[in-house]
Coordinates of C-alpha atoms in Angstrom, one line a residue:
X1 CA 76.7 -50.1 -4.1
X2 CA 75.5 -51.7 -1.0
X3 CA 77.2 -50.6 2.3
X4 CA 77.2 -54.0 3.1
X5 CA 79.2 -55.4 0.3
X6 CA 82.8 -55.0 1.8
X7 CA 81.9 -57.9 4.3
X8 CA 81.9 -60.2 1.6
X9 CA 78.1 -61.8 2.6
X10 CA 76.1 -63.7 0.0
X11 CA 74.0 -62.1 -2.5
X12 CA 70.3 -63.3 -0.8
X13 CA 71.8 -61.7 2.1
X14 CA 72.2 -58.2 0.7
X15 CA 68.9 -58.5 -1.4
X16 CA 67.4 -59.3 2.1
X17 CA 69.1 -56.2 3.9
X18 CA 68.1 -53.6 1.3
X19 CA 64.6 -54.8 1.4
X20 CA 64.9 -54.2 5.4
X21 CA 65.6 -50.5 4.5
X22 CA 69.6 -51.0 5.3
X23 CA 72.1 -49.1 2.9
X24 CA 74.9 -48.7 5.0
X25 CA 76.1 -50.8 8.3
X26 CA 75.6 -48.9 12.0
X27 CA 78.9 -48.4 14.1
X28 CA 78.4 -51.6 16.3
X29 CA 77.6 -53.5 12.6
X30 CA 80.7 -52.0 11.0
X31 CA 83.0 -53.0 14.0
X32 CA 81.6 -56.9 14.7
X33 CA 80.6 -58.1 11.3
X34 CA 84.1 -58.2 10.4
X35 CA 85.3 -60.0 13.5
X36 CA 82.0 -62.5 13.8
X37 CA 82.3 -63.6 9.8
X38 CA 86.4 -64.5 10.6
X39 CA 85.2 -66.9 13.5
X40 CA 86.5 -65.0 16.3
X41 CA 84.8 -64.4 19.7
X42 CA 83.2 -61.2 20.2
X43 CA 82.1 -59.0 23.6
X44 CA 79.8 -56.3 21.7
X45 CA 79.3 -53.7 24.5
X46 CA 75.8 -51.6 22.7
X47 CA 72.5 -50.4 24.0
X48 CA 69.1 -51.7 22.2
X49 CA 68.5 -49.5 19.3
X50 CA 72.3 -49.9 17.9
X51 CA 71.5 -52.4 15.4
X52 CA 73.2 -55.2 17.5
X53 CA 70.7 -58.0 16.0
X54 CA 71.8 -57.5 13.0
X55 CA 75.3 -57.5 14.1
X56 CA 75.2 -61.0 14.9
X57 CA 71.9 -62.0 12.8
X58 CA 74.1 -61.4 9.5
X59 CA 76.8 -63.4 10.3
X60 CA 75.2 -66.5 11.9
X61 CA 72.5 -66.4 8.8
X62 CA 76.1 -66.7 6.3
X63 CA 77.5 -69.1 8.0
X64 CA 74.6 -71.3 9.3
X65 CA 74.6 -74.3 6.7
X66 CA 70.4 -74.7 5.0
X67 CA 71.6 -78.3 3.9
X68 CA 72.3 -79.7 7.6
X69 CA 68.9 -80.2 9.8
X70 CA 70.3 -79.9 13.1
X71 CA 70.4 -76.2 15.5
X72 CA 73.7 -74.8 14.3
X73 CA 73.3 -71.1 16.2
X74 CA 71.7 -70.8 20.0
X75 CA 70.8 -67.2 20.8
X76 CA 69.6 -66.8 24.5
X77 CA 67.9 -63.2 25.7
X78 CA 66.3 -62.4 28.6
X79 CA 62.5 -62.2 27.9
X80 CA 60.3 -63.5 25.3
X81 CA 59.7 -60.5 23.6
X82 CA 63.1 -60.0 23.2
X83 CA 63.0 -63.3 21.6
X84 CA 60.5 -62.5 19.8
X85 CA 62.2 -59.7 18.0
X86 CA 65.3 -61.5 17.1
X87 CA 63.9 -64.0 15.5
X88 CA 61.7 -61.8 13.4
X89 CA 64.8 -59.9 12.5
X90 CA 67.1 -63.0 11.7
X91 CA 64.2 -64.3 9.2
X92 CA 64.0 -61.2 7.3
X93 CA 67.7 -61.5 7.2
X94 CA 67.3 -65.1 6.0
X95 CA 64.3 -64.1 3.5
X96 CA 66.6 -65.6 0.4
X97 CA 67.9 -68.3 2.0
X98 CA 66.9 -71.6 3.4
X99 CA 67.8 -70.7 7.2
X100 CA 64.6 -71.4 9.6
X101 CA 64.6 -70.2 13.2
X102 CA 62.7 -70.3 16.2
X103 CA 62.0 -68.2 19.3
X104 CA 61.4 -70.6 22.2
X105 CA 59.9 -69.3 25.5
X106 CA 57.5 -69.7 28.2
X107 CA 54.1 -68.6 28.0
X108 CA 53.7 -70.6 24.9
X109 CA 52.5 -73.9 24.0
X110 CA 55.7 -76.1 24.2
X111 CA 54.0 -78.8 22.3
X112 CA 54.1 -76.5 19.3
X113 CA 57.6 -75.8 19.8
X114 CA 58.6 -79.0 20.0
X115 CA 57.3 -79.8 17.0
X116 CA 58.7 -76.9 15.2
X117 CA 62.1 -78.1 16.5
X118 CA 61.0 -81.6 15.1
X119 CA 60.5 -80.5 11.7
X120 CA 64.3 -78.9 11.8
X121 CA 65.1 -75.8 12.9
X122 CA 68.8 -74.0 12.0
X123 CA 68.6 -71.1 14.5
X124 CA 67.0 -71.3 18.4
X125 CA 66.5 -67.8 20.1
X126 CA 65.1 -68.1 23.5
X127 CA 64.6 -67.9 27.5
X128 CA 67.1 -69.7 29.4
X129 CA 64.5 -71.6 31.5
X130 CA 62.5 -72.8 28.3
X131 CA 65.9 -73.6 26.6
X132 CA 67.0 -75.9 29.8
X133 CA 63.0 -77.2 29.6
X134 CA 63.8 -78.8 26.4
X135 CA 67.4 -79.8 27.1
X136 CA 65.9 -81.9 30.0
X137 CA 63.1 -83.3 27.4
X138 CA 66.0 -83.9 25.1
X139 CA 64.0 -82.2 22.0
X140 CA 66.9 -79.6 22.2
X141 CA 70.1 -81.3 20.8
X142 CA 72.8 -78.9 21.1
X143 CA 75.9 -80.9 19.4
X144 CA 75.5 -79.4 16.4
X145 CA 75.3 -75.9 17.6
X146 CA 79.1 -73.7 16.1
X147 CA 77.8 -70.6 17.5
X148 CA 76.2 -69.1 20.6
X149 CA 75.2 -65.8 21.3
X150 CA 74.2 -63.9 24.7
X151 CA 72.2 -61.3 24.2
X152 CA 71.5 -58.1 26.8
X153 CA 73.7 -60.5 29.3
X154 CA 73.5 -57.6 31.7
X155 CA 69.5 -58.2 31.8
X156 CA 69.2 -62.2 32.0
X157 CA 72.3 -61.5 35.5
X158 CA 69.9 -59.0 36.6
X159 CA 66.9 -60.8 36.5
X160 CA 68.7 -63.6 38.3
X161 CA 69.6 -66.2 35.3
X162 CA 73.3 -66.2 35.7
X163 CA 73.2 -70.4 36.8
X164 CA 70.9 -71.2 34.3
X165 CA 73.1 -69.7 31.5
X166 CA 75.8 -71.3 33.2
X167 CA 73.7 -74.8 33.0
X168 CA 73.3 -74.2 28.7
X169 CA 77.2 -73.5 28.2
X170 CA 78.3 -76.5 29.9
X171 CA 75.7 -78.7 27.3
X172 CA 77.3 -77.2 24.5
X173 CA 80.4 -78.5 22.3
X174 CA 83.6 -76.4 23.3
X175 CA 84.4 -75.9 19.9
X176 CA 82.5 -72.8 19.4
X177 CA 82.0 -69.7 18.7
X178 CA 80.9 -67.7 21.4
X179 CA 79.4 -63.6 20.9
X180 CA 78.2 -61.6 24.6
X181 CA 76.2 -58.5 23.7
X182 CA 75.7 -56.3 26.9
X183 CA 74.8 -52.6 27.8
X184 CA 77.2 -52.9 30.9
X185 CA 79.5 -54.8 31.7
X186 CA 79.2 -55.9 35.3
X187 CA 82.0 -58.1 37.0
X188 CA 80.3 -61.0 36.8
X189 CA 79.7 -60.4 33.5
X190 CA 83.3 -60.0 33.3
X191 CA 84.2 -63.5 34.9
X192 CA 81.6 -65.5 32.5
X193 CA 83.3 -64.0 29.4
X194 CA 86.5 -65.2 31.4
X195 CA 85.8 -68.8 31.7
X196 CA 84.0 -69.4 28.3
X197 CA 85.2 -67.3 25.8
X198 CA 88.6 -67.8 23.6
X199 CA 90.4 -63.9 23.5
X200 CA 87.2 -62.9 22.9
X201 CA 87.8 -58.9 20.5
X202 CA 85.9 -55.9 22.3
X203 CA 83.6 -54.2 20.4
X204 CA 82.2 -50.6 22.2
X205 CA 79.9 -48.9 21.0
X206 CA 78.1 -45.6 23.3
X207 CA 75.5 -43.5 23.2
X208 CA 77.0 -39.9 24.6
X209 CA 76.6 -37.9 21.6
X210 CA 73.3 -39.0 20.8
X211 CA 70.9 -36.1 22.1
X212 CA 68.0 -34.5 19.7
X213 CA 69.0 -30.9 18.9
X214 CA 66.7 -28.4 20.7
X215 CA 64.3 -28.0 17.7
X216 CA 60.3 -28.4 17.4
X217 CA 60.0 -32.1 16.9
X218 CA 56.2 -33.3 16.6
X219 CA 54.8 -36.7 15.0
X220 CA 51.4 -37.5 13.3
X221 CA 49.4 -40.9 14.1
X222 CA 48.4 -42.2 10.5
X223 CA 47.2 -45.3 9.0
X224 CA 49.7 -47.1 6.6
X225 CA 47.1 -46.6 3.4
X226 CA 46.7 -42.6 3.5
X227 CA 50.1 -42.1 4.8
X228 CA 50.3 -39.9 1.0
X229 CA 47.0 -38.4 1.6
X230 CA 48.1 -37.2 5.2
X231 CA 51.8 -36.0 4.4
X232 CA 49.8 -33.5 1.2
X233 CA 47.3 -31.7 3.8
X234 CA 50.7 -31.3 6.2
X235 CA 52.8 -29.8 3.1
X236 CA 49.7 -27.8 2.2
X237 CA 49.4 -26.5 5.7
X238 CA 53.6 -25.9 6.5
X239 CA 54.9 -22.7 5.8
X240 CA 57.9 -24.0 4.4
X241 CA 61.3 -22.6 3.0
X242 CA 63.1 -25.7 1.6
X243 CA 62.4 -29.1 3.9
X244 CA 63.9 -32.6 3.4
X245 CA 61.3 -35.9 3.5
X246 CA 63.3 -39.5 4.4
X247 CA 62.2 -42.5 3.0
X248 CA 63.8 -46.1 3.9
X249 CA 65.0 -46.8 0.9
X250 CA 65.3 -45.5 -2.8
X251 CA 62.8 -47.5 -4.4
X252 CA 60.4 -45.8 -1.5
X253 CA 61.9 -42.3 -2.5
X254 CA 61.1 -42.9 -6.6
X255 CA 57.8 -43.9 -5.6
X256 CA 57.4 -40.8 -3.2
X257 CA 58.4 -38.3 -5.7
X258 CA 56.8 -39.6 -8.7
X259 CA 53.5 -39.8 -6.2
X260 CA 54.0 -36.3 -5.1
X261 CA 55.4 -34.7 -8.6
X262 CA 51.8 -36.2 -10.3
X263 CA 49.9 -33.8 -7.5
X264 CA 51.6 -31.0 -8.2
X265 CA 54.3 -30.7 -5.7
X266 CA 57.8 -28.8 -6.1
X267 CA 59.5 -32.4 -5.1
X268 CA 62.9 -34.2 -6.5
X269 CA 64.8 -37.3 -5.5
X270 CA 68.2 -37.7 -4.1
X271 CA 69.5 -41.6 -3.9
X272 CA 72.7 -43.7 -4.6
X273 CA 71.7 -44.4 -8.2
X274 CA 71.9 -40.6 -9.3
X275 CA 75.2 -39.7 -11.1
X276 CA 77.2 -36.8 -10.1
X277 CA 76.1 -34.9 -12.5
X278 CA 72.0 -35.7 -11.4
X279 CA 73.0 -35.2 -8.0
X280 CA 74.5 -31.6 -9.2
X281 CA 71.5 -30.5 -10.4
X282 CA 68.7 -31.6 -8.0
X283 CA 71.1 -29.8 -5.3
X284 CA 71.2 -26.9 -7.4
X285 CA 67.9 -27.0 -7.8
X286 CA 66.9 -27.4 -4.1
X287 CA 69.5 -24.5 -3.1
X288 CA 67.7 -21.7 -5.8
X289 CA 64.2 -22.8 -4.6
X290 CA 63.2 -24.4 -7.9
X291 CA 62.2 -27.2 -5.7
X292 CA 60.5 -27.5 -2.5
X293 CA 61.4 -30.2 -1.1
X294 CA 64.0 -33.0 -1.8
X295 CA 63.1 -36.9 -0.9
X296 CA 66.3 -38.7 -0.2
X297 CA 67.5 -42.1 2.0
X298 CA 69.7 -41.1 5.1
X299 CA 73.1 -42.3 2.5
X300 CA 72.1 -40.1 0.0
X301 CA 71.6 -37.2 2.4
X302 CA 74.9 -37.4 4.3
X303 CA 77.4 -34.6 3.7
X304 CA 74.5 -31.9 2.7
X305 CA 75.1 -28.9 4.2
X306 CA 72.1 -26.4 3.9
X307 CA 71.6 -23.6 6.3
X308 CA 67.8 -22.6 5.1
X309 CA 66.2 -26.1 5.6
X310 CA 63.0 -24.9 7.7
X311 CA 61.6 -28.6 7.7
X312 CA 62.6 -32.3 8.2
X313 CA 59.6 -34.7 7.8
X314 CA 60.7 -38.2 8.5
X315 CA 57.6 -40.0 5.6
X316 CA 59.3 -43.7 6.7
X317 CA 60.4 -43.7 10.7
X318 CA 64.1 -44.3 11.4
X319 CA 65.4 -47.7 12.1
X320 CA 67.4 -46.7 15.5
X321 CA 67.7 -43.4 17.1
X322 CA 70.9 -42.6 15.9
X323 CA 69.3 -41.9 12.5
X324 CA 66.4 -39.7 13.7
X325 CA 68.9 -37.1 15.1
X326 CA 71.4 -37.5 12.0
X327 CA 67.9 -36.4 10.1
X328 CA 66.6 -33.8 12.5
X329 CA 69.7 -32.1 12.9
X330 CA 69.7 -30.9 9.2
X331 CA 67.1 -28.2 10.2
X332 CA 67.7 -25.4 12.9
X333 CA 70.7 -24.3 11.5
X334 CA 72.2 -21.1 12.1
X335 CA 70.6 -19.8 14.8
X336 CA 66.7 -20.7 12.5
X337 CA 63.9 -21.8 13.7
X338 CA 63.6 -25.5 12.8
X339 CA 60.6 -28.6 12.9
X340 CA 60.8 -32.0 12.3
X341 CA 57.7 -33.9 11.7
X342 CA 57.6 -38.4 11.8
X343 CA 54.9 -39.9 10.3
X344 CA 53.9 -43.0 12.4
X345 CA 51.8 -45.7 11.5
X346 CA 50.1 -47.7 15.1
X347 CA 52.8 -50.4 14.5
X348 CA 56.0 -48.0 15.0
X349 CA 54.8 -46.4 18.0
X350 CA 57.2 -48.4 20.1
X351 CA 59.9 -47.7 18.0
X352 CA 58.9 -43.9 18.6
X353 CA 59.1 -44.5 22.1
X354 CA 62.7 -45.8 21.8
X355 CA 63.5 -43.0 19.9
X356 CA 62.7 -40.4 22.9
X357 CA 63.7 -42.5 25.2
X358 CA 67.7 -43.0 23.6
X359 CA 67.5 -39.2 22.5
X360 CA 66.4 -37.8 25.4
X361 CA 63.7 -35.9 23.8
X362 CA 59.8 -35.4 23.5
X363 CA 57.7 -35.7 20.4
X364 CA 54.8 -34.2 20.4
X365 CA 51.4 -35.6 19.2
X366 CA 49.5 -33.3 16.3
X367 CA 46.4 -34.0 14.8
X368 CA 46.2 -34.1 10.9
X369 CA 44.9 -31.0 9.4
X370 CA 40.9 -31.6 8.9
X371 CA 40.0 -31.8 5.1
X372 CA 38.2 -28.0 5.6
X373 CA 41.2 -26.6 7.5
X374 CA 43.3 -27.9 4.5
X375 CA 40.3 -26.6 1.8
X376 CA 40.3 -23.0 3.4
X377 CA 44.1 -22.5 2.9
X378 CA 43.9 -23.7 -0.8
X379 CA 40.8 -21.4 -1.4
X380 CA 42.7 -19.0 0.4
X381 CA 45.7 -19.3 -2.0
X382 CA 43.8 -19.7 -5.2
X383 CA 41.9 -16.0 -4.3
X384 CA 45.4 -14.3 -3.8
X385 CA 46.6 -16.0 -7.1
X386 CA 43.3 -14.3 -9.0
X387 CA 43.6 -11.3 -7.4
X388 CA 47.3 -10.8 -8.6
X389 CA 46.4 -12.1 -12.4
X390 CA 43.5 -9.4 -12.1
X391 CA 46.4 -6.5 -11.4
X392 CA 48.6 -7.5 -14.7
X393 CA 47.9 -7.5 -18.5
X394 CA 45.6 -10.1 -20.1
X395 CA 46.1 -11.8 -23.0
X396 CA 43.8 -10.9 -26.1
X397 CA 42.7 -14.8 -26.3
X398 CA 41.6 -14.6 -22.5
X399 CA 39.6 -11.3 -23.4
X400 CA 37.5 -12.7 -26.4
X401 CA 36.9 -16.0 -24.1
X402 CA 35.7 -13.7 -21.4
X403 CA 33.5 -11.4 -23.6
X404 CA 32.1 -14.8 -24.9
X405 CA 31.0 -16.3 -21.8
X406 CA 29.6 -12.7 -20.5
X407 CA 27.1 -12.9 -23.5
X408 CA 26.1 -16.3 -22.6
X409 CA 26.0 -16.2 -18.7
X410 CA 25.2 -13.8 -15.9
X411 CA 28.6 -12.6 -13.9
X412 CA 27.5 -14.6 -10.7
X413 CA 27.0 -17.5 -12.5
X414 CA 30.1 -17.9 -14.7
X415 CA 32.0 -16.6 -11.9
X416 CA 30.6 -20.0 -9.6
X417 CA 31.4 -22.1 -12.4
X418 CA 35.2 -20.9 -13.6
X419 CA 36.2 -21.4 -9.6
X420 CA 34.1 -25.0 -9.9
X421 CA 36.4 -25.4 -12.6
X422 CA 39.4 -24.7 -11.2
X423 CA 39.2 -25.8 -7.6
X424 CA 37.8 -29.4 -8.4
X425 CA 40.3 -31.6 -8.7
X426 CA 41.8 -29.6 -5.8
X427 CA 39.7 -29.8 -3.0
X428 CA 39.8 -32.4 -0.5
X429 CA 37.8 -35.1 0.9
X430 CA 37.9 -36.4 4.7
X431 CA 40.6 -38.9 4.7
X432 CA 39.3 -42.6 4.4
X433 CA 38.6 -44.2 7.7
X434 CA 40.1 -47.4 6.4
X435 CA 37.5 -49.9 8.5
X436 CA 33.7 -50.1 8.8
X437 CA 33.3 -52.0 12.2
X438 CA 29.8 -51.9 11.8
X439 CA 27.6 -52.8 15.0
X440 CA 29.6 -54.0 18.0
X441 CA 27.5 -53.7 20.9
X442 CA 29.6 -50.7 22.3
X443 CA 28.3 -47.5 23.9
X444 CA 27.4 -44.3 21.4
X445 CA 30.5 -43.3 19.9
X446 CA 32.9 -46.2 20.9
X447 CA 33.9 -49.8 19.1
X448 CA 33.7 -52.5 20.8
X449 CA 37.2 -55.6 20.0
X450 CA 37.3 -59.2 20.7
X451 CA 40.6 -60.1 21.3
X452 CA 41.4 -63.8 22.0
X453 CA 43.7 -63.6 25.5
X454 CA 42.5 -62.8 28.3
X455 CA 43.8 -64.5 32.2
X456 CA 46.0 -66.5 30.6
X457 CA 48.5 -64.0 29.8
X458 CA 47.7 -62.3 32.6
X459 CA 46.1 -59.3 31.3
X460 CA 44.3 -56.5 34.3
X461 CA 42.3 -53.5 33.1
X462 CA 45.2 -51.3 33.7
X463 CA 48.0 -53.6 31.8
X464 CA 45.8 -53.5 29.2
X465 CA 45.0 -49.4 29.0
X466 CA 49.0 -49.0 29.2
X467 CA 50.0 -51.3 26.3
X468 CA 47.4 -49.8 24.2
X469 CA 48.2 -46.9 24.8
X470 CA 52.0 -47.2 24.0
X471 CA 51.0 -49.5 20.8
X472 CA 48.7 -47.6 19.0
X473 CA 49.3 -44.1 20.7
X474 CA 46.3 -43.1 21.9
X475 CA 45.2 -41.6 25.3
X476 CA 44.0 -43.9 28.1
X477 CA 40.7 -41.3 28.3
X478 CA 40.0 -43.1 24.8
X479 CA 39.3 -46.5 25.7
X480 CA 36.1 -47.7 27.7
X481 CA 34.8 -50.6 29.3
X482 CA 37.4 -53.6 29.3
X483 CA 36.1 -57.1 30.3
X484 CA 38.8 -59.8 31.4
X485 CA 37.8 -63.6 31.0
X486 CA 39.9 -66.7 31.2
X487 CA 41.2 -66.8 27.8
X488 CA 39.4 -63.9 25.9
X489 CA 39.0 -59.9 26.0
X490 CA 36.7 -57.5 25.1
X491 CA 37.6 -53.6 25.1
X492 CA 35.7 -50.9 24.0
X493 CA 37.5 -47.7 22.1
X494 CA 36.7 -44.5 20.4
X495 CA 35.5 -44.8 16.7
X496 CA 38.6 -41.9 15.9
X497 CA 40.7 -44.3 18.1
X498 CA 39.5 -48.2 16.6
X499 CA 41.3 -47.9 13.4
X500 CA 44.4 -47.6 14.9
X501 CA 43.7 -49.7 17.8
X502 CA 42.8 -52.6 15.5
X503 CA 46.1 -51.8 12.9
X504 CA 48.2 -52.0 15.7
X505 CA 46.9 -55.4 17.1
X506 CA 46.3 -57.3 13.6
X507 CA 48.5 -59.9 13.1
X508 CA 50.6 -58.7 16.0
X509 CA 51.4 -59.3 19.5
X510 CA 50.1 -57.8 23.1
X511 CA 52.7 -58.6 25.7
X512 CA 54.2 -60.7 23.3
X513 CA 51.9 -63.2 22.9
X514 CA 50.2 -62.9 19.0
X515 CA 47.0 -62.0 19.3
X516 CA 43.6 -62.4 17.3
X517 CA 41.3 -58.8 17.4
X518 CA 38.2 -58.1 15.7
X519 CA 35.3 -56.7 15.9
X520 CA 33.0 -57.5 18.5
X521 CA 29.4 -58.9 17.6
X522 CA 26.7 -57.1 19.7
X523 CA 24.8 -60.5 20.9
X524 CA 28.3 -60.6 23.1
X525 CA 27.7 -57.7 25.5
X526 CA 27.4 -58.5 28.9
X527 CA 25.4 -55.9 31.1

């Protein structure tokens, strides 16, 4: 059973949240659902990374009607990325249903929003000053709007947008809804949520107890398609007692397991669709060592209480921070020593980055075990393995088979080709690149990206080295030359560094603004 059942949402909505990777509803989700769905007005007092959106992108996509062609929900947040976000998150809440939205901000052609907003639009998220840009134009009718929500109020005060706010609520009907999410709650805060909010129900949710426990976290930089390749060569090279891998959800843990039971691995699952009994015995199993490791969602994992888990490995990164301690804090018990090991593809660095920054903790960058490092330890282990089979009785089959091959072949060559044998399928190749970039026109050693921004969005050499550094997490002594025209880019990288350079800007944004990257063509390079 969904966790998200008892609020009584439609169907397409909780099809939509278990595709997101949601089983069961944060604190802040738990406490304002309830309140937004019965029409009330809501102060929600939570920090980004609480699952807030959802808080209010749940509701307003059940209630919001698909049949009427007018804005029915205004969400206003302080910056465009933050706009940005929302919306992304309110249309894979609304993946089942009919609901269209649309972040509106500056910085972005407002022709194009306009006639987005033309074609009918059920959900605006945006800037105040774009908002009030439109109102002005009058391609922003706000009479049909029921609910209204203000997002990280304690930002769009700071950064001075009280009067413009103040402008929006005044154009909109009085009979609404009104929700005001903030960290803080500042007076003036306090006096807007006063004057235009019915007994509004406080909702606070805090941070205190969320601190990582002191063990050895540490995260690996993978690309999505060997994410299974790379979590084998770091089993393969952990010394490990028992250890726990998360997935999002259970149709990711089936997968997992059946992936890593077909290679060998001492793996089970634990999800919500095992029965008691099932559960039993995979527990019982993971307690007496039968199994290695057990592959469960953060639901089906709650409750266990294990004192000899040595490692946490996080396969899918967790949706908010609160999670990724609830994980971690399954190893390190009793006074053990403990790891806990995130693999992150280049489009989750930022949520990494949230994740220290809320925890109050450091992850440490590794680099994946080289295909040789990872072929010497299995050599290493297959020797120890014939070595001990050498000490203890054969069988007489094994004898004749040997004294049959010792007729045909000298010792030195049988002996090559019975490890040949058994190490084949074994040994492992470099993992695959992913990308050839071919010729760019970069220096030795680096690869050279168009990308199609440039002045415009006000891009400088060093904005530039920071975001990609933070997006695709590598260090700024990886990228090159960098050259800045009026409305294109082009940035050289190292080759180890393009692939996730050019993963972490396809199809996505730089400073918010979605941006085009590929591969340079040499005739481009300017000396």
């Amino acid at each position: 059973m969904n966790g998200f059942q008892p609020f009584g949402v439609s169907p397409e909505i909780l099809k939509a949240i278990a595709d997101m990777g949601f089983e069961e509803p944060s604190p802040i989700q738990k406490e304002a659902i309830p309140k937004i769905l019965a029409g009330l007005d809501v102060i929600g007092q939570a920090q980004t990374g609480t699952g807030k959106t959802a808080a209010f992108g749940i509701p307003i996509v059940e209630r919001v009607d698909p049949d009427r062609s007018e804005v029915q929900a205004l969400v206003l947040t302080p910056t465009r990325e933050l706009a940005i976000q929302v919306s992304g998150e309110i249309r894979r809440i609304a993946k089942y249903k009919k609901v269209k939205a649309l972040p509106v901000y500056g910085g972005q052609s407002i022709g194009h929003q306009i006639r987005a907003l033309r074609l009918g639009v059920h959900v605006v998220i945006g800037t105040p000053g774009r908002l009030i840009d439109h109102i002005e134009r009058g391609t922003l009718r706000l009479d049909g709007v029921r609910i209204l929500v203000l997002d990280e109020a304690d930002e769009m005060l700071d950064m001075g947008f009280i009067e413009d706010i103040e402008r929006i609520l005044k154009a909109l009907p009085t009979e609404r809804q009104t929700l005001l999410f903030s960290a803080t709650m500042p007076e003036e805060i306090r006096r807007l949520a006063a004057r235009y909010m019915k007994h509004p129900e406080t909702v606070k949710v805090t941070r205190e107890t969320v601190t990582a426990p002191s063990i050895e976290q540490v995260y690996y930089k993978v690309l999505e398609k060997n994410k299974v390749d790379a979590l084998c060569r770091i089993l393969d090279t952990e010394e490990t007692e028992l250890g726990i891998i998360f997935c999002r959800t259970k149709k990711g843990v089936d997968e997992l397991t059946e992936q890593l039971q077909a290679r060998g691995y001492l793996v089970d699952a634990l999800h919500g669709d095992l029965s008691q009994a099932q559960r039993d015995k995979v527990m019982a199993d993971f307690r007496s060592g039968r199994i290695e490791y057990l592959i469960a969602t953060d639901v089906a994992a709650r409750g266990l209480d294990i004192s000899n888990v040595s490692h946490v490995i996080n396969f899918d990164i967790p949706q908010d921070p609160e999670s990724y301690v609830h994980r971690i804090g399954r190893t390190g018990r009793a006074g053990k020593k403990g790891i806990a090991i995130t693999l992150v593809t280049p489009r989750e660095m930022k949520q990494l980055r949230v994740i220290e920054q809320v925890a109050k903790t450091k992850i440490q960058p590794r680099s994946l075990p080289t295909a040789e490092e990872t072929n010497e330890r299995r050599l290493a282990a297959f020797l120890a393995e014939v070595r001990e089979a050498m000490e203890g009785a054969v069988h007489p089959l094994a004898e004749r088979a040997a004294a049959t091959l010792l007729d045909e072949y000298d010792t030195e060559k049988l002996v090559r080709g019975l490890v040949h044998l058994a190490l084949k399928d074994d040994l492992l190749l470099e993992l695959d690149p992913g990308y050839d970039f071919g010729e760019t026109g970069a220096e030795a050693g680096m690869v050279r990206f168009f990308l199609n921004v440039g002045k415009n969005i006000n891009i400088t050499p060093k904005r530039l080295v920071d975001e990609l550094s933070q997006l695709a997490g590598i260090t700024p002594e990886e990228i090159g030359r960098i050259d800045i025209f009026d409305r294109f880019t082009f940035v050289e990288v190292s080759e180890s560094a393009a692939p996730f350079v050019y993963e972490a800007l396809k199809q996505g944004r730089l400073f918010g603004t979605r941006v085009f990257v590929e591969p340079a063509k040499p005739k481009a390079r300017r000396s």
